[in-house]
Amino acid sequence: MTEEIVVVPGDGIGREVVPAAREVLEAVGPDFEFTEAEAGDAVKEETGEALPDETRELAANADATLFGAAGDTAADVIIPLRRAVESFANVRPARAYPGVDAPNPETDLVFVRENTEGVYAGHESEIAPGVTTLTRVVTEDASEEIARYAFEYAENRGGDVTIAHKANVMRTTDGLFLDTAESVADEFDVAYDDALMDALAMHLVQRPDEYDVVLCPNLAGDVLSDLAAGLVGGLGLLPSANVGDERALFEPVHGTAPDIAGEGVANPSAAMLSAAMLLEYLGHDDAGERVRTAVTETLASGPTTPDLGGDATTRDVTDAVLSKL
Amino acid sequence: MTEEIVVVPGDGIGREVVPAAREVLEAVGPDFEFTEAEAGDAVKEETGEALPDETRELAANADATLFGAAGDTAADVIIPLRRAVESFANVRPARAYPGVDAPNPETDLVFVRENTEGVYAGHESEIAPGVTTLTRVVTEDASEEIARYAFEYAENRGGDVTIAHKANVMRTTDGLFLDTAESVADEFDVAYDDALMDALAMHLVQRPDEYDVVLCPNLAGDVLSDLAAGLVGGLGLLPSANVGDERALFEPVHGTAPDIAGEGVANPSAAMLSAAMLLEYLGHDDAGERVRTAVTETLASGPTTPDLGGDATTRDVTDAVLSKL
Ligand SMILES: CC(C)[C@H](C(=O)O)[C@@H](O)C(=O)O
Ligand SMILES: CC(C)[C@H](C(=O)O)[C@@H](O)C(=O)O
């Protein structure tokens, strides 16, 4: 059965790495039908809308969407796209690859970030001149769903779970997140612990190899996964999946990299690893594994792009990955 | 004129490092009158109150308070104590010391953290079964006060300022924080930039030497300063000042360290460096500098406690510091 894949390159290096990832998807061959769509700063400039309705609808109906990056309009694009695919889980693996400089080569983390609420629920107002509020929302339902996802993920991977939170200050909201996650934990035979997000930030810097799956409220996951990117060679290597029940959205964690956009030297690894997650989400596990292995081998043997100290182009790296598939 | 100093050792290693820091304060000799007071888990067990009224009142009336750490009751102690001294700024220097292993020896950061609002303003409720909210508060007044403090700090130190925020998501609240900080910046001849807190977490891990004073909303400062602790050898080295206009509270950033409490091997450096900040706050700049130099020299030459790979006791380190004053 043909699966519908929407491809949204976006701005900047998104326009370089997404086509590279698409080549890889085409090479491993499931019966995909690709549709290209626009989003980001450039389309906003033209049409006034960072996320055209057409793009949103395509994503809302496709089996999966591969997104690149957007510039200043990133939040206007990515948050509604996450909603369009009804994603509840943002999954961000951060691992050290052989050949890539990382302070701790044993680092192999997966952030499972709640993807619908927290401060991203976004009720803000200026309640008096110079006095603003934001209503952070945490529900039992969303906490339960993301916790179950994290524990299943850890079970499949044979790992353990760390529940990140700040329940000593946000007692009711993060208290609910933590209590709910602990109740879910009881259903699984998976080791787990909880950690204050501030202390966890320090421990991740010092001993990243001691952690495995990190279950996070939305903003904590945003910050801690970027921190982890710093530990494994930068955002050029971090893929992500915005998982929903029926469809999903895949994106490299990196942005548009305006300093190098257009030069053809962007690192396509994160986009390709996102494509591998897309394949696995759709049940093409072997194809996903082939892509991940080819990217990993290319990182180890070279060629590598300038962000990793090499002087290869996106094209060179793509050819190397394609030749290893 | 005698200055009144309240000393609150608290729980765990607070009871070891605060007396060590007090010895150092006594040795450098300003005319201080010390009063000891209790707070934390132990006093809660006895009296039902983690922060006895008497302790709060003492802190609210003293010139400065030196606090150690509290266990499970930390938030119940430290947040009201910060309020008692009417602190608006939480100042957390994080620097690499010669002799202490740090991935980047040029690291020399100062976090200036807003200390009154954000999620710590703490209005939470369960608005429906399983649905909880927290009202995050950001005001122009508090943002202006903390921004001015950060820019003055950077000006005195000949540094620059990075304004951390998440204004792409928290547009009204962090938008106000950022706009206000940028207006304040116009009054100073200090270089500055702003950074999304997630991207900043990554950049601090990769290139901490490129940053100087980091101005943060409350929770961002909590997380990013702990992250930085991981970059410079751990919490055993991080002092902090909770600065108010009339009085202030000084505390090592570390906690009670239950694993080593009572063994006499806690690292007293963070508490002593907090004492140095106390001295400077009260205008005893030379004495403060003497303490900082003695601690720095001791870190470089040893003896060092087990957290830094040595086998010295708190007593050994304290004697070494005292001998260098
Ligand atoms: C662009 C922004 C809204 C987004 C987020 O905060 O989720 C980004 O930082 C990310 O992590 O994907
Ligand atoms: C104990 C806790 C309330 C406190 C905070 O969040 O401010 C601590 O993490 C700190 O940084 O001093």
XYZ file of C-alpha atoms and ligand atoms in Angstrom, chain A residues 70-71 73-76 78-79 82 90 92 113 115 120 218-219 221-223 225-226 240 242 251-254, chain B residues 166 168-169 171 196 198-199, ligand 1:
46
model
C 12.132 27.422 9.727
C 13.757 30.742 10.581
C 8.779 31.805 12.153
C 9.900 28.472 13.630
C 7.386 28.490 16.471
C 4.556 29.496 14.124
C 6.374 23.773 14.236
C 3.841 24.118 17.028
C 2.815 19.167 15.856
C 8.443 14.326 21.005
C 14.779 12.911 20.704
C 9.186 15.008 25.766
C 4.427 17.528 23.239
C 3.302 25.494 25.296
C 7.469 19.925 27.448
C 9.855 22.825 28.207
C 12.515 18.350 27.328
C 13.203 21.278 25.038
C 16.100 22.493 27.164
C 17.609 17.674 24.823
C 19.446 20.700 23.453
C 13.416 13.865 16.343
C 6.734 14.044 16.859
C 12.467 16.862 11.996
C 16.122 17.393 12.696
C 16.445 19.274 16.004
C 18.662 21.892 14.350
C 12.054 31.573 25.590
C 9.395 32.487 20.849
C 6.980 30.409 22.914
C 5.708 35.571 23.845
C 16.819 31.167 23.451
C 17.337 25.824 24.779
C 19.973 26.888 22.259
C 11.018 26.554 17.622
C 10.518 26.166 18.986
C 9.066 26.517 19.153
C 10.775 24.689 19.292
C 10.283 24.309 20.671
O 10.447 25.065 21.636
O 9.725 23.215 20.801
C 12.232 24.238 19.167
O 13.038 24.807 20.145
C 12.291 22.755 19.256
O 12.830 22.233 20.240
O 11.775 22.063 18.359
